[in-house]
Amino acid sequence: MKVLLTGGAGFIGSHTAVELMEKGYEVVIADNFANSKPEAVRRIERITGKKVALYPIDVADADKLEQIFREHTIDTVIHFAGLKAVGESVRYPVMYYRNNLDTTLTLLETMAKYGCRKFVFSSSATVYGDPATVPITEDMPTGDCSNPYGKTKYMIEQILKDAAFADPSLSIVLLRYFNPIGAHSSGLLFEDPNGIPSNLMPYIVKVAAGKLDHLNVFGNDYPTPDGTGVRDYIHVTDLAKGHVAAISYADQNSGVGIFNLGTGKGYSVLDVVNTFIRATGVNVPYVIAPRRPGDIAECYASPDKALKVLGWRAEHSLEDMCRDSWNAVAANPDGYPED
Ligand code: UD1
């Protein structure tokens, strides 16, 4: 069975490619390398010992996308491709709406033309905005997002729901990711952000590697046990396995399935820093800084529905995530090599 991964060279896409190929799926990757490198695809092939069909295209380009559907019988699309930097989305909202919505619409049109009916979407816990209570369940309100990036995720969810309502043969799975960190246990695949990272773990590993001076902890006056922000960090390999489960679900169900992919455990920024130091033996100097605008105090999943319906649950501990993040950075201090 062939699965098209848009953005398959990226952090979550590349790990998902490995898990799918290890389960016997054939993988086709479409990626314009806007925030990823071709080397990631070669490493997927190295880990699995299998070939990936790679198309270096922008999936908003309908002609180029169609070439993939002409050359392969695509059973399912997993749509990872998208711009995802929160701060950048505030500065360039039109670019975010244009890119994230166009790619999705072009995919839906092309899938309809070729009779492809299964679509798994990379959504985000960001669609819940500032949740009234935690843990967050899938039926809680969505849409009150504080930035254009989050709004594109919410809007795409609405587009997909409308498409499924109009065409009952479609099978759509919305996966709402919590905070993916960690790296492949081989150390070959990892998160490789451009420039200075804005997310916590990519920043921590750069401080640990001596490339940045210290971590700024954004606020220690939140109503949380130690005052720092609490999130649901999930190992990227666990997250990747959630996609394998989602494909099986899409095979057996039509309509829209919505699932949180998180661990159900909340950890504070200082929990992450201290666990990282314990797991790796490497120090991470930090200072307490002002709150970051748009941040919320607490966000963690109820993963119960994913367990009950998909039979999936996260297996890795926060220590595993810290250790794997660090091992990959230590093995690849300059990230993926350029071509
Ligand atoms: C953010 C986005 C989310 C997006 C994710 C990945 C929101 C509300 N959330 O998640 O939609 O999917 O990024 O791009 O927009 N922190 C520090 N110092 C740092 C960096 C982070 O203290 O240098 C703290 C933050 O204040 C937060 C926690 O670490 O409490 C996690 O931050 P981050 O990794 O950026 O993820 P989110 O903000 O949860």
mmCIF file of C-alpha atoms and ligand atoms in Angstrom:
data_model
loop_
_atom_site.group_PDB
_atom_site.id
_atom_site.type_symbol
_atom_site.label_atom_id
_atom_site.label_comp_id
_atom_site.label_asym_id
_atom_site.label_seq_id
_atom_site.Cartn_x
_atom_site.Cartn_y
_atom_site.Cartn_z
ATOM 1 C CA MET A 1 0.000 0.000 0.000
ATOM 2 C CA LYS A 2 1.407 3.412 -1.002
ATOM 3 C CA VAL A 3 1.293 6.429 1.266
ATOM 4 C CA LEU A 4 2.122 9.955 0.100
ATOM 5 C CA LEU A 5 3.840 12.026 2.785
ATOM 6 C CA THR A 6 3.828 15.736 2.021
ATOM 7 C CA GLY A 7 6.616 17.310 4.032
ATOM 8 C CA GLY A 8 8.020 13.822 4.503
ATOM 9 C CA ALA A 9 11.605 15.070 4.873
ATOM 10 C CA GLY A 10 10.699 17.147 7.930
ATOM 11 C CA PHE A 11 11.013 16.227 11.598
ATOM 12 C CA ILE A 12 7.726 14.385 12.070
ATOM 13 C CA GLY A 13 7.387 13.278 8.442
ATOM 14 C CA SER A 14 10.793 11.575 8.318
ATOM 15 C CA HIS A 15 10.165 9.633 11.532
ATOM 16 C CA THR A 16 6.739 8.608 10.261
ATOM 17 C CA ALA A 17 8.255 7.430 6.956
ATOM 18 C CA VAL A 18 10.525 5.057 8.893
ATOM 19 C CA GLU A 19 7.692 3.631 11.009
ATOM 20 C CA LEU A 20 5.470 3.119 7.942
ATOM 21 C CA MET A 21 8.228 1.456 5.911
ATOM 22 C CA GLU A 22 9.073 -0.831 8.804
ATOM 23 C CA LYS A 23 5.419 -1.925 8.758
ATOM 24 C CA GLY A 24 5.612 -2.712 5.025
ATOM 25 C CA TYR A 25 4.043 0.431 3.539
ATOM 26 C CA GLU A 26 5.594 1.978 0.449
ATOM 27 C CA VAL A 27 6.356 5.644 0.941
ATOM 28 C CA VAL A 28 6.303 8.509 -1.560
ATOM 29 C CA ILE A 29 7.624 11.839 -0.287
ATOM 30 C CA ALA A 30 6.798 15.272 -1.690
ATOM 31 C CA ASP A 31 8.855 18.021 -0.086
ATOM 32 C CA ASN A 32 10.078 21.411 -1.303
ATOM 33 C CA PHE A 33 12.851 21.452 1.342
ATOM 34 C CA ALA A 34 11.723 24.863 2.597
ATOM 35 C CA ASN A 35 12.577 23.741 6.144
ATOM 36 C CA SER A 36 14.217 20.332 5.599
ATOM 37 C CA LYS A 37 17.092 18.697 3.726
ATOM 38 C CA PRO A 38 17.319 15.881 1.150
ATOM 39 C CA GLU A 39 19.809 14.168 3.473
ATOM 40 C CA ALA A 40 16.900 13.238 5.759
ATOM 41 C CA VAL A 41 15.420 11.150 2.944
ATOM 42 C CA ARG A 42 18.710 9.336 2.367
ATOM 43 C CA ARG A 43 18.816 8.566 6.065
ATOM 44 C CA ILE A 44 15.278 7.175 6.009
ATOM 45 C CA GLU A 45 16.516 4.829 3.295
ATOM 46 C CA ARG A 46 19.617 3.952 5.338
ATOM 47 C CA ILE A 47 17.588 3.078 8.443
ATOM 48 C CA THR A 48 15.000 1.010 6.586
ATOM 49 C CA GLY A 49 17.172 -0.434 3.788
ATOM 50 C CA LYS A 50 14.364 0.500 1.370
ATOM 51 C CA LYS A 51 13.905 3.113 -1.338
ATOM 52 C CA VAL A 52 11.690 6.169 -1.063
ATOM 53 C CA ALA A 53 10.127 7.743 -4.159
ATOM 54 C CA LEU A 54 11.099 11.398 -3.689
ATOM 55 C CA TYR A 55 9.508 14.370 -5.462
ATOM 56 C CA PRO A 56 11.211 17.717 -4.666
ATOM 57 C CA ILE A 57 8.063 19.753 -5.313
ATOM 58 C CA ASP A 58 5.749 22.254 -3.703
ATOM 59 C CA VAL A 59 2.432 20.457 -3.242
ATOM 60 C CA ALA A 60 0.545 23.669 -4.042
ATOM 61 C CA ASP A 61 1.821 23.187 -7.622
ATOM 62 C CA ALA A 62 -1.084 21.196 -9.040
ATOM 63 C CA ASP A 63 0.709 19.992 -12.180
ATOM 64 C CA LYS A 64 3.685 18.645 -10.272
ATOM 65 C CA LEU A 65 1.470 17.093 -7.617
ATOM 66 C CA GLU A 66 -0.586 15.395 -10.297
ATOM 67 C CA GLN A 67 2.521 13.763 -11.685
ATOM 68 C CA ILE A 68 2.813 11.841 -8.398
ATOM 69 C CA PHE A 69 -0.766 10.576 -8.624
ATOM 70 C CA ARG A 70 -0.212 9.596 -12.273
ATOM 71 C CA GLU A 71 2.939 7.655 -11.458
ATOM 72 C CA HIS A 72 1.745 5.996 -8.225
ATOM 73 C CA THR A 73 -1.521 4.602 -6.948
ATOM 74 C CA ILE A 74 -1.697 6.559 -3.707
ATOM 75 C CA ASP A 75 -3.855 4.875 -1.078
ATOM 76 C CA THR A 76 -3.519 7.490 1.684
ATOM 77 C CA VAL A 77 -2.099 11.007 1.983
ATOM 78 C CA ILE A 78 -0.510 12.208 5.205
ATOM 79 C CA HIS A 79 -0.233 15.984 5.008
ATOM 80 C CA PHE A 80 2.704 17.237 7.073
ATOM 81 C CA ALA A 81 3.855 20.014 4.733
ATOM 82 C CA GLY A 82 3.291 23.481 6.098
ATOM 83 C CA LEU A 83 4.828 26.568 7.600
ATOM 84 C CA LYS A 84 4.923 26.257 11.373
ATOM 85 C CA ALA A 85 6.779 29.084 13.097
ATOM 86 C CA VAL A 86 4.387 30.928 15.387
ATOM 87 C CA GLY A 87 6.308 34.254 15.493
ATOM 88 C CA GLU A 88 6.892 34.274 11.735
ATOM 89 C CA SER A 89 3.177 33.676 11.166
ATOM 90 C CA VAL A 90 2.389 36.865 13.092
ATOM 91 C CA ARG A 91 4.784 38.836 10.860
ATOM 92 C CA TYR A 92 3.751 37.200 7.565
ATOM 93 C CA PRO A 93 0.132 36.103 7.998
ATOM 94 C CA VAL A 94 -0.771 36.203 4.304
ATOM 95 C CA MET A 95 2.145 33.931 3.461
ATOM 96 C CA TYR A 96 0.944 31.486 6.132
ATOM 97 C CA TYR A 97 -2.661 31.450 4.930
ATOM 98 C CA ARG A 98 -1.598 31.211 1.281
ATOM 99 C CA ASN A 99 0.842 28.383 1.845
ATOM 100 C CA ASN A 100 -0.943 26.234 4.401
ATOM 101 C CA LEU A 101 -4.398 26.520 2.853
ATOM 102 C CA ASP A 102 -3.301 26.266 -0.803
ATOM 103 C CA THR A 103 -1.367 23.058 -0.266
ATOM 104 C CA THR A 104 -4.352 21.450 1.431
ATOM 105 C CA LEU A 105 -6.848 22.555 -1.235
ATOM 106 C CA THR A 106 -4.611 21.405 -4.080
ATOM 107 C CA LEU A 107 -4.195 18.045 -2.400
ATOM 108 C CA LEU A 108 -7.943 17.609 -1.925
ATOM 109 C CA GLU A 109 -8.650 18.511 -5.567
ATOM 110 C CA THR A 110 -5.983 16.167 -6.863
ATOM 111 C CA MET A 111 -7.048 13.331 -4.568
ATOM 112 C CA ALA A 112 -10.641 13.702 -5.809
ATOM 113 C CA LYS A 113 -9.458 13.538 -9.417
ATOM 114 C CA TYR A 114 -7.587 10.291 -8.784
ATOM 115 C CA GLY A 115 -10.082 8.669 -6.423
ATOM 116 C CA CYS A 116 -7.820 8.781 -3.364
ATOM 117 C CA ARG A 117 -10.090 8.822 -0.317
ATOM 118 C CA LYS A 118 -7.909 8.753 2.818
ATOM 119 C CA PHE A 119 -6.324 11.848 4.306
ATOM 120 C CA VAL A 120 -4.448 12.155 7.590
ATOM 121 C CA PHE A 121 -3.757 15.720 8.699
ATOM 122 C CA SER A 122 -1.013 17.087 10.978
ATOM 123 C CA SER A 123 -3.074 19.267 13.238
ATOM 124 C CA SER A 124 -1.960 20.691 16.547
ATOM 125 C CA ALA A 125 -3.059 21.151 20.124
ATOM 126 C CA THR A 126 -2.842 24.828 19.267
ATOM 127 C CA VAL A 127 -6.427 24.554 17.885
ATOM 128 C CA TYR A 128 -7.654 24.367 21.514
ATOM 129 C CA GLY A 129 -6.246 27.856 22.257
ATOM 130 C CA ASP A 130 -6.066 28.439 26.012
ATOM 131 C CA PRO A 131 -8.039 25.434 27.304
ATOM 132 C CA ALA A 132 -10.535 25.986 30.121
ATOM 133 C CA THR A 133 -9.388 22.750 31.798
ATOM 134 C CA VAL A 134 -6.706 20.094 31.448
ATOM 135 C CA PRO A 135 -6.341 17.314 30.395
ATOM 136 C CA ILE A 136 -7.748 18.345 27.020
ATOM 137 C CA THR A 137 -10.291 16.035 25.381
ATOM 138 C CA GLU A 138 -11.089 16.093 21.663
ATOM 139 C CA ASP A 139 -14.602 17.471 22.218
ATOM 140 C CA MET A 140 -13.369 20.664 23.891
ATOM 141 C CA PRO A 141 -13.870 23.976 22.007
ATOM 142 C CA THR A 142 -11.430 24.864 19.218
ATOM 143 C CA GLY A 143 -10.720 27.904 17.074
ATOM 144 C CA ASP A 144 -9.683 30.563 19.558
ATOM 145 C CA CYS A 145 -6.060 30.520 18.377
ATOM 146 C CA SER A 146 -3.708 33.366 19.204
ATOM 147 C CA ASN A 147 -1.698 33.415 15.950
ATOM 148 C CA PRO A 148 -2.101 32.874 12.180
ATOM 149 C CA TYR A 149 -0.183 29.575 12.256
ATOM 150 C CA GLY A 150 -2.690 28.129 14.721
ATOM 151 C CA LYS A 151 -5.581 29.578 12.751
ATOM 152 C CA THR A 152 -4.401 27.812 9.590
ATOM 153 C CA LYS A 153 -4.536 24.511 11.481
ATOM 154 C CA TYR A 154 -8.055 25.292 12.673
ATOM 155 C CA MET A 155 -9.203 26.431 9.206
ATOM 156 C CA ILE A 156 -7.794 23.324 7.554
ATOM 157 C CA GLU A 157 -9.682 21.184 10.072
ATOM 158 C CA GLN A 158 -12.896 22.992 9.044
ATOM 159 C CA ILE A 159 -12.146 22.534 5.319
ATOM 160 C CA LEU A 160 -11.559 18.818 5.849
ATOM 161 C CA LYS A 161 -14.751 18.417 7.895
ATOM 162 C CA ASP A 162 -16.774 20.152 5.160
ATOM 163 C CA ALA A 163 -15.157 17.972 2.483
ATOM 164 C CA ALA A 164 -16.017 14.821 4.441
ATOM 165 C CA PHE A 165 -19.592 16.004 4.995
ATOM 166 C CA ALA A 166 -20.067 16.578 1.257
ATOM 167 C CA ASP A 167 -18.456 13.271 0.286
ATOM 168 C CA PRO A 168 -19.257 10.488 2.762
ATOM 169 C CA SER A 169 -16.779 8.140 1.101
ATOM 170 C CA LEU A 170 -13.867 10.271 2.338
ATOM 171 C CA SER A 171 -11.968 9.192 5.410
ATOM 172 C CA ILE A 172 -10.273 12.042 7.238
ATOM 173 C CA VAL A 173 -8.156 11.754 10.376
ATOM 174 C CA LEU A 174 -7.191 14.916 12.272
ATOM 175 C CA LEU A 175 -4.220 14.265 14.538
ATOM 176 C CA ARG A 176 -3.757 16.976 17.126
ATOM 177 C CA TYR A 177 -0.102 16.823 18.150
ATOM 178 C CA PHE A 178 1.053 18.029 21.517
ATOM 179 C CA ASN A 179 4.797 18.899 21.822
ATOM 180 C CA PRO A 180 6.954 16.500 19.783
ATOM 181 C CA ILE A 181 10.605 16.247 20.827
ATOM 182 C CA GLY A 182 13.245 13.468 20.874
ATOM 183 C CA ALA A 183 14.856 11.923 17.811
ATOM 184 C CA HIS A 184 15.272 8.549 16.126
ATOM 185 C CA SER A 185 17.093 6.067 18.394
ATOM 186 C CA SER A 186 19.742 5.594 15.678
ATOM 187 C CA GLY A 187 20.704 9.280 15.995
ATOM 188 C CA LEU A 188 20.248 9.604 12.221
ATOM 189 C CA LEU A 189 16.977 11.562 12.180
ATOM 190 C CA PHE A 190 16.283 14.611 14.323
ATOM 191 C CA GLU A 191 14.807 18.107 14.385
ATOM 192 C CA ASP A 192 16.948 20.521 12.381
ATOM 193 C CA PRO A 193 15.428 23.999 12.622
ATOM 194 C CA ASN A 194 16.714 26.907 10.538
ATOM 195 C CA GLY A 195 18.364 29.721 12.527
ATOM 196 C CA ILE A 196 17.858 30.290 16.248
ATOM 197 C CA PRO A 197 15.217 27.851 17.490
ATOM 198 C CA SER A 198 12.032 29.146 19.057
ATOM 199 C CA ASN A 199 10.865 25.855 20.577
ATOM 200 C CA LEU A 200 12.115 24.591 23.912
ATOM 201 C CA MET A 201 14.032 21.371 23.158
ATOM 202 C CA PRO A 202 15.816 22.639 20.034
ATOM 203 C CA TYR A 203 16.933 25.621 22.122
ATOM 204 C CA ILE A 204 18.053 23.453 25.060
ATOM 205 C CA VAL A 205 20.235 21.228 22.860
ATOM 206 C CA LYS A 206 21.943 24.278 21.337
ATOM 207 C CA VAL A 207 22.709 25.609 24.816
ATOM 208 C CA ALA A 208 23.956 22.168 25.879
ATOM 209 C CA ALA A 209 26.201 22.058 22.790
ATOM 210 C CA GLY A 210 27.673 25.445 23.735
ATOM 211 C CA LYS A 211 26.242 27.160 20.631
ATOM 212 C CA LEU A 212 23.976 29.412 22.654
ATOM 213 C CA ASP A 213 24.879 30.939 25.952
ATOM 214 C CA HIS A 214 21.861 30.133 28.100
ATOM 215 C CA LEU A 215 18.184 29.241 27.955
ATOM 216 C CA ASN A 216 15.614 31.927 28.692
ATOM 217 C CA VAL A 217 12.817 30.393 30.745
ATOM 218 C CA PHE A 218 9.779 32.393 29.665
ATOM 219 C CA GLY A 219 8.045 33.202 32.953
ATOM 220 C CA ASN A 220 8.036 31.578 36.391
ATOM 221 C CA ASP A 221 4.833 33.144 37.654
ATOM 222 C CA TYR A 222 2.282 30.892 35.938
ATOM 223 C CA PRO A 223 -0.270 29.067 38.106
ATOM 224 C CA THR A 224 1.680 25.790 37.779
ATOM 225 C CA PRO A 225 3.576 23.777 40.435
ATOM 226 C CA ASP A 226 6.929 25.561 39.836
ATOM 227 C CA GLY A 227 5.550 28.638 38.036
ATOM 228 C CA THR A 228 6.918 27.684 34.582
ATOM 229 C CA GLY A 229 4.782 26.610 31.617
ATOM 230 C CA VAL A 230 3.527 23.026 31.507
ATOM 231 C CA ARG A 231 3.320 21.042 28.228
ATOM 232 C CA ASP A 232 2.764 17.483 27.051
ATOM 233 C CA TYR A 233 6.078 16.474 25.443
ATOM 234 C CA ILE A 234 5.850 13.405 23.246
ATOM 235 C CA HIS A 235 8.643 11.368 21.667
ATOM 236 C CA VAL A 236 8.602 11.838 17.899
ATOM 237 C CA THR A 237 8.802 8.061 17.356
ATOM 238 C CA ASP A 238 5.664 7.572 19.459
ATOM 239 C CA LEU A 239 4.002 10.320 17.453
ATOM 240 C CA ALA A 240 5.097 8.634 14.215
ATOM 241 C CA LYS A 241 3.533 5.360 15.353
ATOM 242 C CA GLY A 242 0.293 7.247 15.952
ATOM 243 C CA HIS A 243 0.187 7.878 12.181
ATOM 244 C CA VAL A 244 0.511 4.163 11.440
ATOM 245 C CA ALA A 245 -2.475 3.574 13.733
ATOM 246 C CA ALA A 246 -4.364 6.423 12.031
ATOM 247 C CA ILE A 247 -3.902 4.818 8.613
ATOM 248 C CA SER A 248 -5.437 1.557 9.847
ATOM 249 C CA TYR A 249 -8.315 3.564 11.297
ATOM 250 C CA ALA A 250 -8.826 5.396 7.976
ATOM 251 C CA ASP A 251 -8.924 2.017 6.212
ATOM 252 C CA GLN A 252 -11.832 0.887 8.342
ATOM 253 C CA ASN A 253 -13.846 4.102 8.825
ATOM 254 C CA SER A 254 -15.201 6.940 6.758
ATOM 255 C CA GLY A 255 -16.045 10.434 7.997
ATOM 256 C CA VAL A 256 -13.806 12.399 10.341
ATOM 257 C CA GLY A 257 -11.813 10.905 13.217
ATOM 258 C CA ILE A 258 -10.172 13.345 15.622
ATOM 259 C CA PHE A 259 -7.420 12.242 17.994
ATOM 260 C CA ASN A 260 -5.053 13.893 20.441
ATOM 261 C CA LEU A 261 -1.535 12.516 20.186
ATOM 262 C CA GLY A 262 0.048 13.240 23.537
ATOM 263 C CA THR A 263 1.232 11.326 26.587
ATOM 264 C CA GLY A 264 -1.310 12.720 29.038
ATOM 265 C CA LYS A 265 1.503 13.936 31.305
ATOM 266 C CA GLY A 266 2.378 17.585 31.794
ATOM 267 C CA TYR A 267 5.949 18.686 32.480
ATOM 268 C CA SER A 268 7.158 22.196 33.281
ATOM 269 C CA VAL A 269 10.042 23.968 31.554
ATOM 270 C CA LEU A 270 12.186 23.357 34.643
ATOM 271 C CA ASP A 271 11.171 19.661 34.689
ATOM 272 C CA VAL A 272 12.470 19.409 31.124
ATOM 273 C CA VAL A 273 15.719 21.239 31.921
ATOM 274 C CA ASN A 274 16.392 19.148 35.034
ATOM 275 C CA THR A 275 15.501 15.872 33.307
ATOM 276 C CA PHE A 276 17.763 16.789 30.405
ATOM 277 C CA ILE A 277 20.687 17.453 32.750
ATOM 278 C CA ARG A 278 20.042 14.172 34.604
ATOM 279 C CA ALA A 279 19.631 12.072 31.448
ATOM 280 C CA THR A 280 22.651 13.463 29.581
ATOM 281 C CA GLY A 281 25.045 14.699 32.271
ATOM 282 C CA VAL A 282 25.341 17.944 30.288
ATOM 283 C CA ASN A 283 24.592 21.276 31.944
ATOM 284 C CA VAL A 284 22.003 23.735 30.626
ATOM 285 C CA PRO A 285 22.491 27.222 32.106
ATOM 286 C CA TYR A 286 19.239 29.191 32.250
ATOM 287 C CA VAL A 287 17.846 32.513 33.402
ATOM 288 C CA ILE A 288 14.261 33.404 34.219
ATOM 289 C CA ALA A 289 12.965 35.811 31.567
ATOM 290 C CA PRO A 290 9.599 37.556 31.055
ATOM 291 C CA ARG A 291 6.621 35.572 29.779
ATOM 292 C CA ARG A 292 6.492 35.072 26.000
ATOM 293 C CA PRO A 293 3.388 36.756 24.519
ATOM 294 C CA GLY A 294 0.716 34.260 23.476
ATOM 295 C CA ASP A 295 1.983 31.471 25.774
ATOM 296 C CA ILE A 296 -0.447 29.617 27.989
ATOM 297 C CA ALA A 297 0.139 28.171 31.456
ATOM 298 C CA GLU A 298 -0.782 24.534 30.946
ATOM 299 C CA CYS A 299 -1.530 22.264 28.017
ATOM 300 C CA TYR A 300 -1.680 18.485 28.133
ATOM 301 C CA ALA A 301 -3.744 15.841 26.439
ATOM 302 C CA SER A 302 -6.219 13.282 27.452
ATOM 303 C CA PRO A 303 -4.836 10.451 25.295
ATOM 304 C CA ASP A 304 -7.746 8.139 26.228
ATOM 305 C CA LYS A 305 -9.589 8.304 22.896
ATOM 306 C CA ALA A 306 -6.454 7.431 20.907
ATOM 307 C CA LEU A 307 -5.912 4.420 23.166
ATOM 308 C CA LYS A 308 -9.516 3.268 23.045
ATOM 309 C CA VAL A 309 -10.151 3.777 19.326
ATOM 310 C CA LEU A 310 -6.703 3.565 17.694
ATOM 311 C CA GLY A 311 -5.135 1.193 20.225
ATOM 312 C CA TRP A 312 -2.184 3.608 20.373
ATOM 313 C CA ARG A 313 -0.345 4.997 23.336
ATOM 314 C CA ALA A 314 2.972 6.819 23.832
ATOM 315 C CA GLU A 315 5.653 4.572 25.338
ATOM 316 C CA HIS A 316 8.711 6.806 25.840
ATOM 317 C CA SER A 317 9.558 8.726 29.016
ATOM 318 C CA LEU A 318 10.756 12.324 29.223
ATOM 319 C CA GLU A 319 14.244 10.938 29.973
ATOM 320 C CA ASP A 320 14.171 8.945 26.715
ATOM 321 C CA MET A 321 13.138 12.090 24.839
ATOM 322 C CA CYS A 322 15.957 14.173 26.364
ATOM 323 C CA ARG A 323 18.565 11.457 25.803
ATOM 324 C CA ASP A 324 17.566 10.862 22.175
ATOM 325 C CA SER A 325 17.406 14.604 21.406
ATOM 326 C CA TRP A 326 20.900 15.045 22.801
ATOM 327 C CA ASN A 327 22.441 11.936 21.214
ATOM 328 C CA ALA A 328 21.272 13.034 17.765
ATOM 329 C CA VAL A 329 22.675 16.535 18.226
ATOM 330 C CA ALA A 330 25.953 15.202 19.620
ATOM 331 C CA ALA A 331 26.266 12.920 16.558
ATOM 332 C CA ASN A 332 25.284 15.710 14.121
ATOM 333 C CA PRO A 333 26.581 18.956 15.656
ATOM 334 C CA ASP A 334 26.005 20.937 12.463
ATOM 335 C CA GLY A 335 22.642 19.396 11.617
ATOM 336 C CA TYR A 336 22.066 17.593 8.330
ATOM 337 C CA PRO A 337 24.799 18.284 5.772
ATOM 338 C CA GLU A 338 23.832 20.501 2.832
ATOM 339 C CA ASP A 339 23.774 18.862 -0.580
HETATM 340 C C1 UD1 B 1 4.294 26.163 20.094
HETATM 341 C C2 UD1 B 1 2.935 26.452 19.513
HETATM 342 C C3 UD1 B 1 2.390 25.221 18.855
HETATM 343 C C4 UD1 B 1 3.359 24.653 17.869
HETATM 344 C C5 UD1 B 1 4.663 24.363 18.574
HETATM 345 C C6 UD1 B 1 5.700 23.830 17.608
HETATM 346 C C7 UD1 B 1 1.359 28.001 20.575
HETATM 347 C C8 UD1 B 1 0.464 28.270 21.752
HETATM 348 N N1 UD1 B 1 2.007 26.855 20.584
HETATM 349 O O1 UD1 B 1 4.053 25.287 21.199
HETATM 350 O O2 UD1 B 1 1.220 25.532 18.172
HETATM 351 O O3 UD1 B 1 2.828 23.481 17.299
HETATM 352 O O4 UD1 B 1 5.154 25.568 19.162
HETATM 353 O O5 UD1 B 1 6.095 24.814 16.699
HETATM 354 O O6 UD1 B 1 1.467 28.796 19.710
HETATM 355 N N2 UD1 B 1 10.045 28.006 26.424
HETATM 356 C C9 UD1 B 1 10.998 28.659 27.179
HETATM 357 N N3 UD1 B 1 12.127 29.103 26.552
HETATM 358 C C10 UD1 B 1 12.351 28.920 25.219
HETATM 359 C C11 UD1 B 1 11.363 28.241 24.451
HETATM 360 C C12 UD1 B 1 10.222 27.813 25.090
HETATM 361 O O7 UD1 B 1 10.845 28.840 28.386
HETATM 362 O O8 UD1 B 1 13.400 29.368 24.705
HETATM 363 C C13 UD1 B 1 8.830 27.512 27.105
HETATM 364 C C14 UD1 B 1 7.538 28.100 26.583
HETATM 365 O O9 UD1 B 1 7.232 29.302 27.248
HETATM 366 C C15 UD1 B 1 6.557 26.968 26.869
HETATM 367 C C16 UD1 B 1 7.399 25.708 26.698
HETATM 368 O O10 UD1 B 1 8.758 26.127 26.840
HETATM 369 O O11 UD1 B 1 6.107 27.009 28.187
HETATM 370 C C17 UD1 B 1 7.235 25.043 25.342
HETATM 371 O O12 UD1 B 1 7.449 26.009 24.323
HETATM 372 P P1 UD1 B 1 7.564 25.607 22.771
HETATM 373 O O13 UD1 B 1 8.534 24.487 22.626
HETATM 374 O O14 UD1 B 1 7.819 26.851 22.001
HETATM 375 O O15 UD1 B 1 6.140 25.001 22.411
HETATM 376 P P2 UD1 B 1 4.672 25.610 22.610
HETATM 377 O O16 UD1 B 1 4.709 27.070 22.838
HETATM 378 O O17 UD1 B 1 3.959 24.765 23.593
#
